């Protein structure tokens, strides 16, 4: 293997450490404790795991964790009323509604009812517009974590060719906006892209956010490129049981790339770390205080 493996787990621990320092300072100097409210509707097992681990890490960095677990058949009116209550609660600085929501609830309507200043997932239409126009916004956590790792590894990204595979609203599109903001030349590829291999071979930075296990082979990678693997896919092991893999074929890509994130232990841990970073940022902004350094885009 030639590539440097970017250790997302260690990087995320560092980010959480910085957040914890920021929280301590806020408490000691301002008497303010940042609060993150997470709303879970229904009993999706994966969502329950995410919400539990978000709550645990929120408390570990010294913030207040508020969890609202609602029945699967909660009405839209009741959910919107809860969000309105959280929007108006001065102790709540960040609000996250765990997705996916049950089918009878309109996710866009629900997300757009969150106060944009408290929208720590960065999915509100106002934050999407602010990011797209290069203004101060709340930035979606997974792309923010990916950007932090790229900046840490490269310093400046200016002038680099970046290819983002995937155009989802939660990863691909905001990732592309962030890379553009850092002066990369950005291509967004998707399922209709012609000759994806040739497109990816141009890239100094490849971000794969597709949801297809090990789709990107090493011979698509330009020698020395940096590969950020956002994918989280569970596949069967030949000997039985399952394991997690990304959207790139780690072994063959690591032979060619200059740097690569593993799965697990790459982008994944950065997502919750950036959620906490966003909550701290939202709290500082709400109180007219300077933003924490190195934790925003
Ligand atoms: P998504 O909404 O399903 O979007 C997938 C994107 O991949 C779409 O834009 C799709 O193109 C594109 N695509 C599908 N097949 C393709 C192909 N053969 N060639 C090129 N592009 C193709 O997924 P997502 O929510 O962005 O998530 C992507 C992956 O990241 C998943 O594995 C997910 O689990 C993971 N993820 C990880 C984290 C984390 O914390 N690490 C967070 C979020 C997501 P079209 O638009 O043309 O259909």
Tab-separated table of C-alpha atoms and ligand atoms in Angstrom:
chain	number	residue	atom	x	y	z
A	1	UNK	CA	0.000	0.000	0.000
A	2	UNK	CA	1.330	3.433	-0.868
A	3	UNK	CA	-1.419	5.768	0.337
A	4	UNK	CA	-1.447	7.591	3.655
A	5	UNK	CA	-4.523	6.460	5.554
A	6	UNK	CA	-6.393	9.480	6.900
A	7	UNK	CA	-7.482	8.555	10.411
A	8	UNK	CA	-10.984	9.970	10.758
A	9	UNK	CA	-11.444	8.455	14.183
A	10	UNK	CA	-8.428	10.312	15.602
A	11	UNK	CA	-9.356	13.502	13.735
A	12	UNK	CA	-12.919	13.348	15.064
A	13	UNK	CA	-11.590	12.929	18.622
A	14	UNK	CA	-9.483	16.057	18.080
A	15	UNK	CA	-12.506	18.006	16.805
A	16	UNK	CA	-14.594	16.870	19.781
A	17	UNK	CA	-11.735	17.974	22.048
A	18	UNK	CA	-11.802	21.448	20.487
A	19	UNK	CA	-15.572	21.569	20.887
A	20	UNK	CA	-15.284	20.546	24.547
A	21	UNK	CA	-12.736	23.341	25.116
A	22	UNK	CA	-15.104	25.829	23.479
A	23	UNK	CA	-17.984	24.636	25.652
A	24	UNK	CA	-15.918	24.965	28.838
A	25	UNK	CA	-14.967	28.511	27.857
A	26	UNK	CA	-18.598	29.427	27.160
A	27	UNK	CA	-19.696	28.054	30.512
A	28	UNK	CA	-16.909	29.705	32.493
A	29	UNK	CA	-16.857	33.078	30.767
A	30	UNK	CA	-20.484	33.540	29.732
A	31	UNK	CA	-22.462	31.133	31.899
A	32	UNK	CA	-23.929	29.586	28.738
A	33	UNK	CA	-24.311	25.859	28.076
A	34	UNK	CA	-24.940	24.912	24.430
A	35	UNK	CA	-27.985	22.674	23.989
A	36	UNK	CA	-28.703	20.206	21.181
A	37	UNK	CA	-32.226	18.862	20.697
A	38	UNK	CA	-32.665	15.685	18.670
A	39	UNK	CA	-36.108	14.628	17.494
A	40	UNK	CA	-36.718	10.999	16.548
A	41	UNK	CA	-40.048	9.910	15.109
A	42	UNK	CA	-40.711	6.170	15.134
A	43	UNK	CA	-38.477	3.252	15.973
A	44	UNK	CA	-36.164	2.742	12.986
A	45	UNK	CA	-33.329	0.677	14.552
A	46	UNK	CA	-30.470	2.440	12.705
A	47	UNK	CA	-31.891	5.862	13.642
A	48	UNK	CA	-32.198	4.793	17.276
A	49	UNK	CA	-28.494	3.844	17.295
A	50	UNK	CA	-27.500	7.191	15.722
A	51	UNK	CA	-29.627	9.189	18.152
A	52	UNK	CA	-28.202	7.316	21.141
A	53	UNK	CA	-24.635	7.920	20.091
A	54	UNK	CA	-25.319	11.595	19.270
A	55	UNK	CA	-26.829	12.054	22.744
A	56	UNK	CA	-23.875	10.371	24.440
A	57	UNK	CA	-21.266	12.463	22.605
A	58	UNK	CA	-23.238	15.669	23.173
A	59	UNK	CA	-23.033	15.089	26.922
A	60	UNK	CA	-19.340	14.097	26.692
A	61	UNK	CA	-18.389	17.512	25.259
A	62	UNK	CA	-20.291	19.238	28.068
A	63	UNK	CA	-23.430	20.264	26.185
A	64	UNK	CA	-27.036	19.677	27.188
A	65	UNK	CA	-28.651	16.863	25.210
A	66	UNK	CA	-32.418	17.026	24.772
A	67	UNK	CA	-34.091	14.021	23.185
A	68	UNK	CA	-37.675	13.900	21.946
A	69	UNK	CA	-38.842	10.440	20.950
A	70	UNK	CA	-42.203	10.550	19.221
A	71	UNK	CA	-44.577	7.765	18.223
A	72	UNK	CA	-44.372	6.553	14.628
A	73	UNK	CA	-47.911	7.861	13.939
A	74	UNK	CA	-47.201	11.391	15.264
A	75	UNK	CA	-49.139	13.941	13.204
A	76	UNK	CA	-47.405	16.608	11.162
A	77	UNK	CA	-49.137	19.284	13.254
A	78	UNK	CA	-47.755	17.827	16.493
A	79	UNK	CA	-44.233	17.551	15.076
A	80	UNK	CA	-44.359	21.133	13.766
A	81	UNK	CA	-45.617	22.319	17.159
A	82	UNK	CA	-42.650	20.662	18.879
A	83	UNK	CA	-40.210	22.269	16.428
A	84	UNK	CA	-41.844	25.641	17.047
A	85	UNK	CA	-41.380	25.135	20.788
A	86	UNK	CA	-37.681	24.234	20.291
A	87	UNK	CA	-37.192	27.192	17.933
A	88	UNK	CA	-38.381	29.471	20.728
A	89	UNK	CA	-36.454	27.813	23.556
A	90	UNK	CA	-33.341	29.911	24.357
A	91	UNK	CA	-31.618	26.886	25.932
A	92	UNK	CA	-31.753	25.031	22.614
A	93	UNK	CA	-29.070	26.155	20.145
A	94	UNK	CA	-29.223	23.238	17.719
A	95	UNK	CA	-32.170	21.192	16.440
A	96	UNK	CA	-31.826	17.964	14.505
A	97	UNK	CA	-34.745	15.960	13.166
A	98	UNK	CA	-33.492	12.440	12.509
A	99	UNK	CA	-34.147	11.344	8.922
A	100	UNK	CA	-35.734	9.412	7.336
A	101	UNK	CA	-39.138	10.392	8.697
A	102	UNK	CA	-42.136	8.055	8.398
A	103	UNK	CA	-43.859	8.318	4.989
A	104	UNK	CA	-46.864	10.367	6.169
A	105	UNK	CA	-44.564	13.255	7.179
A	106	UNK	CA	-43.229	15.754	4.618
A	107	UNK	CA	-39.465	15.943	5.335
A	108	UNK	CA	-38.949	19.168	3.374
A	109	UNK	CA	-41.763	20.909	5.235
A	110	UNK	CA	-40.471	19.681	8.593
A	111	UNK	CA	-36.821	20.624	7.946
A	112	UNK	CA	-37.805	24.036	6.609
A	113	UNK	CA	-39.791	24.721	9.773
A	114	UNK	CA	-36.582	24.648	11.859
A	115	UNK	CA	-35.107	28.070	12.655
A	116	UNK	CA	-32.203	28.237	10.117
A	117	UNK	CA	-29.899	29.544	12.875
A	118	UNK	CA	-30.560	26.320	14.851
A	119	UNK	CA	-30.476	24.006	11.808
A	120	UNK	CA	-27.276	22.170	12.783
A	121	UNK	CA	-27.753	19.621	9.964
A	122	UNK	CA	-27.574	22.481	7.444
A	123	UNK	CA	-30.505	21.106	5.427
A	124	UNK	CA	-32.845	24.133	5.680
A	125	UNK	CA	-33.397	25.806	2.315
A	126	UNK	CA	-31.971	29.083	3.707
A	127	UNK	CA	-28.718	27.381	4.694
A	128	UNK	CA	-28.524	25.664	1.295
A	129	UNK	CA	-28.879	29.084	-0.355
A	130	UNK	CA	-26.382	30.752	1.956
A	131	UNK	CA	-23.792	28.024	1.303
A	132	UNK	CA	-24.428	28.235	-2.449
A	133	UNK	CA	-23.817	31.982	-2.420
A	134	UNK	CA	-20.721	31.776	-0.229
A	135	UNK	CA	-22.375	33.348	2.813
A	136	UNK	CA	-22.132	32.306	6.435
A	137	UNK	CA	-24.403	29.288	6.943
A	138	UNK	CA	-24.832	26.073	8.885
A	139	UNK	CA	-22.944	23.481	6.807
A	140	UNK	CA	-24.090	19.828	6.507
A	141	UNK	CA	-21.982	17.691	8.852
A	142	UNK	CA	-20.666	14.934	6.565
A	143	UNK	CA	-19.359	17.304	3.867
A	144	UNK	CA	-17.953	19.628	6.554
A	145	UNK	CA	-16.061	16.728	8.132
A	146	UNK	CA	-14.744	15.670	4.723
A	147	UNK	CA	-13.583	19.235	4.009
A	148	UNK	CA	-11.814	19.460	7.372
A	149	UNK	CA	-9.850	16.285	6.620
A	150	UNK	CA	-8.920	17.549	3.150
A	151	UNK	CA	-7.762	20.908	4.513
A	152	UNK	CA	-5.796	19.197	7.235
A	153	UNK	CA	-4.048	16.933	4.742
A	154	UNK	CA	-3.397	19.451	1.967
A	155	UNK	CA	-3.436	22.888	3.534
A	156	UNK	CA	-4.745	24.822	0.528
A	157	UNK	CA	-7.068	23.062	-1.952
A	158	UNK	CA	-6.891	25.962	-4.399
A	159	UNK	CA	-6.724	24.946	-8.070
A	160	UNK	CA	-7.132	21.223	-7.433
A	161	UNK	CA	-9.414	19.149	-9.649
A	162	UNK	CA	-12.133	17.621	-7.474
A	163	UNK	CA	-14.660	15.026	-8.591
A	164	UNK	CA	-17.651	14.381	-6.318
A	165	UNK	CA	-19.484	11.174	-7.207
A	166	UNK	CA	-23.094	11.581	-6.059
A	167	UNK	CA	-25.432	14.566	-6.152
A	168	UNK	CA	-27.591	14.100	-3.063
A	169	UNK	CA	-28.738	17.147	-1.124
A	170	UNK	CA	-27.128	15.876	2.068
A	171	UNK	CA	-23.678	14.957	0.766
A	172	UNK	CA	-22.837	15.405	-2.927
A	173	UNK	CA	-24.190	18.899	-3.607
A	174	UNK	CA	-22.982	20.597	-0.400
A	175	UNK	CA	-19.607	18.835	-0.753
A	176	UNK	CA	-19.250	20.301	-4.229
A	177	UNK	CA	-20.165	23.776	-2.932
A	178	UNK	CA	-17.562	23.549	-0.173
A	179	UNK	CA	-14.835	22.448	-2.589
A	180	UNK	CA	-15.797	25.274	-4.934
A	181	UNK	CA	-15.610	27.638	-1.960
A	182	UNK	CA	-12.032	26.448	-1.432
A	183	UNK	CA	-11.277	27.205	-5.109
A	184	UNK	CA	-11.202	23.658	-6.468
A	185	UNK	CA	-12.321	23.003	-10.033
A	186	UNK	CA	-15.319	20.822	-9.285
A	187	UNK	CA	-17.104	18.142	-11.290
A	188	UNK	CA	-20.244	16.498	-9.898
A	189	UNK	CA	-20.753	12.994	-11.300
A	190	UNK	CA	-23.898	10.874	-10.907
A	191	UNK	CA	-25.660	7.834	-12.286
A	192	UNK	CA	-26.006	9.357	-15.773
A	193	UNK	CA	-22.373	10.470	-16.074
A	194	UNK	CA	-20.730	9.081	-19.209
A	195	UNK	CA	-17.381	7.324	-18.821
A	196	UNK	CA	-17.174	7.858	-15.071
A	197	UNK	CA	-13.755	6.171	-14.987
A	198	UNK	CA	-12.279	8.829	-17.290
A	199	UNK	CA	-13.898	11.625	-15.254
A	200	UNK	CA	-12.510	10.254	-11.979
A	201	UNK	CA	-9.020	9.798	-13.490
A	202	UNK	CA	-8.783	13.608	-13.857
A	203	UNK	CA	-9.273	14.161	-10.134
A	204	UNK	CA	-6.704	15.283	-7.586
A	205	UNK	CA	-9.502	14.826	-5.028
A	206	UNK	CA	-12.185	12.135	-5.329
A	207	UNK	CA	-15.174	12.202	-2.980
A	208	UNK	CA	-17.333	9.096	-3.346
A	209	UNK	CA	-20.896	9.432	-1.963
A	210	UNK	CA	-22.859	6.868	-3.912
A	211	UNK	CA	-24.097	4.052	-1.679
A	212	UNK	CA	-22.688	1.256	-3.895
A	213	UNK	CA	-20.200	-1.049	-2.179
A	214	UNK	CA	-16.612	-0.807	-3.487
A	215	UNK	CA	-17.757	0.706	-6.789
A	216	UNK	CA	-14.599	2.745	-7.479
A	217	UNK	CA	-11.600	0.540	-8.381
A	218	UNK	CA	-7.959	1.556	-8.073
A	219	UNK	CA	-7.478	1.904	-11.827
A	220	UNK	CA	-9.900	4.881	-11.825
A	221	UNK	CA	-7.638	6.787	-9.441
A	222	UNK	CA	-4.977	9.226	-10.620
A	223	UNK	CA	-1.661	8.337	-8.938
A	224	UNK	CA	-1.246	10.422	-5.793
A	225	UNK	CA	-4.874	11.582	-5.623
A	226	UNK	CA	-6.707	11.965	-2.316
A	227	UNK	CA	-9.749	9.727	-1.928
A	228	UNK	CA	-12.519	10.564	0.545
A	229	UNK	CA	-14.900	7.642	0.896
A	230	UNK	CA	-18.267	8.721	2.289
A	231	UNK	CA	-20.053	5.443	1.556
A	232	UNK	CA	-21.255	3.156	4.326
A	233	UNK	CA	-22.388	-0.200	2.964
A	234	UNK	CA	-22.853	-3.528	4.697
A	235	UNK	CA	-21.799	-6.595	2.711
A	236	UNK	CA	-21.724	-10.322	3.431
A	237	UNK	CA	-18.407	-11.880	4.412
A	238	UNK	CA	-17.501	-15.150	2.648
A	239	UNK	CA	-17.020	-16.821	6.023
A	240	UNK	CA	-20.446	-15.629	7.223
A	241	UNK	CA	-21.588	-12.456	8.970
A	242	UNK	CA	-21.275	-8.959	7.500
A	243	UNK	CA	-18.794	-6.099	7.379
A	244	UNK	CA	-18.850	-2.412	6.494
A	245	UNK	CA	-17.250	-1.176	3.284
A	246	UNK	CA	-17.206	2.152	1.507
A	247	UNK	CA	-17.994	3.182	-2.058
A	248	UNK	CA	-14.365	2.693	-3.131
A	249	UNK	CA	-12.411	-0.526	-3.276
A	250	UNK	CA	-10.006	0.342	-0.477
A	251	UNK	CA	-7.231	-2.156	-1.245
A	252	UNK	CA	-6.795	-1.345	-4.937
A	253	UNK	CA	-7.318	2.428	-4.443
A	254	UNK	CA	-4.765	2.534	-1.610
A	255	UNK	CA	-2.146	1.150	-4.052
A	256	UNK	CA	-2.509	4.228	-6.277
A	257	UNK	CA	-3.832	7.086	-4.135
A	258	UNK	CA	-1.673	9.493	-2.159
A	259	UNK	CA	-4.146	9.491	0.731
A	260	UNK	CA	-7.394	7.698	1.475
A	261	UNK	CA	-10.033	7.505	4.199
A	262	UNK	CA	-10.922	4.015	5.462
A	263	UNK	CA	-14.408	2.632	6.118
A	264	UNK	CA	-15.094	2.357	8.964
A	265	UNK	CA	-12.967	4.975	10.728
A	266	UNK	CA	-12.856	7.694	8.076
A	267	UNK	CA	-15.676	10.113	7.286
A	268	UNK	CA	-18.188	8.382	9.589
A	269	UNK	CA	-16.801	9.551	12.959
A	270	UNK	CA	-16.364	13.085	11.597
A	271	UNK	CA	-20.109	13.466	11.027
A	272	UNK	CA	-21.127	13.517	14.714
A	273	UNK	CA	-18.018	15.567	15.602
A	274	UNK	CA	-19.158	18.193	13.085
A	275	UNK	CA	-22.700	18.103	14.446
A	276	UNK	CA	-21.257	19.090	17.829
A	277	UNK	CA	-19.043	21.709	16.169
A	278	UNK	CA	-22.107	23.161	14.419
A	279	UNK	CA	-24.011	23.297	17.717
A	280	UNK	CA	-21.164	25.229	19.326
A	281	UNK	CA	-21.020	27.573	16.328
A	282	UNK	CA	-24.805	28.111	16.472
A	283	UNK	CA	-24.599	28.873	20.197
A	284	UNK	CA	-21.794	31.419	19.699
A	285	UNK	CA	-23.677	33.109	16.856
A	286	UNK	CA	-26.919	33.223	18.866
A	287	UNK	CA	-25.073	35.020	21.656
A	288	UNK	CA	-23.119	37.412	19.432
A	289	UNK	CA	-19.816	35.789	20.390
A	290	UNK	CA	-16.848	35.028	18.114
A	291	UNK	CA	-17.115	31.657	16.375
A	292	UNK	CA	-14.780	28.837	17.381
A	293	UNK	CA	-11.744	28.690	15.108
A	294	UNK	CA	-11.251	25.788	12.696
A	295	UNK	CA	-14.689	24.297	13.290
A	296	UNK	CA	-16.639	25.952	10.492
A	297	UNK	CA	-16.263	26.155	6.710
B	1	LIG	P1	-28.138	9.006	-2.217
B	1	LIG	O1	-29.057	10.100	-1.801
B	1	LIG	O2	-28.704	7.661	-2.518
B	1	LIG	O3	-27.329	9.512	-3.491
B	1	LIG	C1	-26.484	8.657	-4.190
B	1	LIG	C2	-25.908	9.376	-5.376
B	1	LIG	O4	-25.063	8.453	-6.065
B	1	LIG	C3	-26.956	9.861	-6.366
B	1	LIG	O5	-26.665	11.177	-6.762
B	1	LIG	C4	-26.805	8.887	-7.542
B	1	LIG	O6	-27.003	9.477	-8.817
B	1	LIG	C5	-25.348	8.492	-7.449
B	1	LIG	N1	-25.140	7.197	-8.078
B	1	LIG	C6	-25.834	6.063	-7.891
B	1	LIG	N2	-25.343	5.073	-8.668
B	1	LIG	C7	-24.298	5.609	-9.343
B	1	LIG	C8	-23.405	5.107	-10.313
B	1	LIG	N3	-23.454	3.845	-10.736
B	1	LIG	N4	-22.473	5.931	-10.811
B	1	LIG	C9	-22.394	7.224	-10.388
B	1	LIG	N5	-23.215	7.753	-9.482
B	1	LIG	C10	-24.175	6.960	-8.972
B	1	LIG	O7	-27.004	8.749	-1.134
B	1	LIG	P2	-26.352	9.729	-0.030
B	1	LIG	O8	-27.359	9.997	1.024
B	1	LIG	O9	-25.650	10.855	-0.682
B	1	LIG	O10	-25.285	8.730	0.586
B	1	LIG	C11	-24.228	8.180	-0.194
B	1	LIG	C12	-23.457	7.186	0.634
B	1	LIG	O11	-22.881	7.874	1.737
B	1	LIG	C13	-24.270	6.070	1.271
B	1	LIG	O12	-23.470	4.899	1.333
B	1	LIG	C14	-24.557	6.561	2.665
B	1	LIG	O13	-24.766	5.512	3.587
B	1	LIG	C15	-23.280	7.284	2.968
B	1	LIG	N6	-23.390	8.350	3.961
B	1	LIG	C16	-22.454	8.384	4.936
B	1	LIG	C17	-22.476	9.372	5.889
B	1	LIG	C18	-21.410	9.383	6.931
B	1	LIG	O14	-21.608	9.882	8.028
B	1	LIG	N7	-20.217	8.894	6.621
B	1	LIG	C19	-23.473	10.344	5.872
B	1	LIG	C20	-24.401	10.326	4.832
B	1	LIG	C21	-24.354	9.325	3.877
B	1	LIG	P3	-28.466	9.994	-9.316
B	1	LIG	O15	-28.678	11.294	-8.613
B	1	LIG	O16	-28.268	10.136	-10.783
B	1	LIG	O17	-29.440	8.933	-8.920
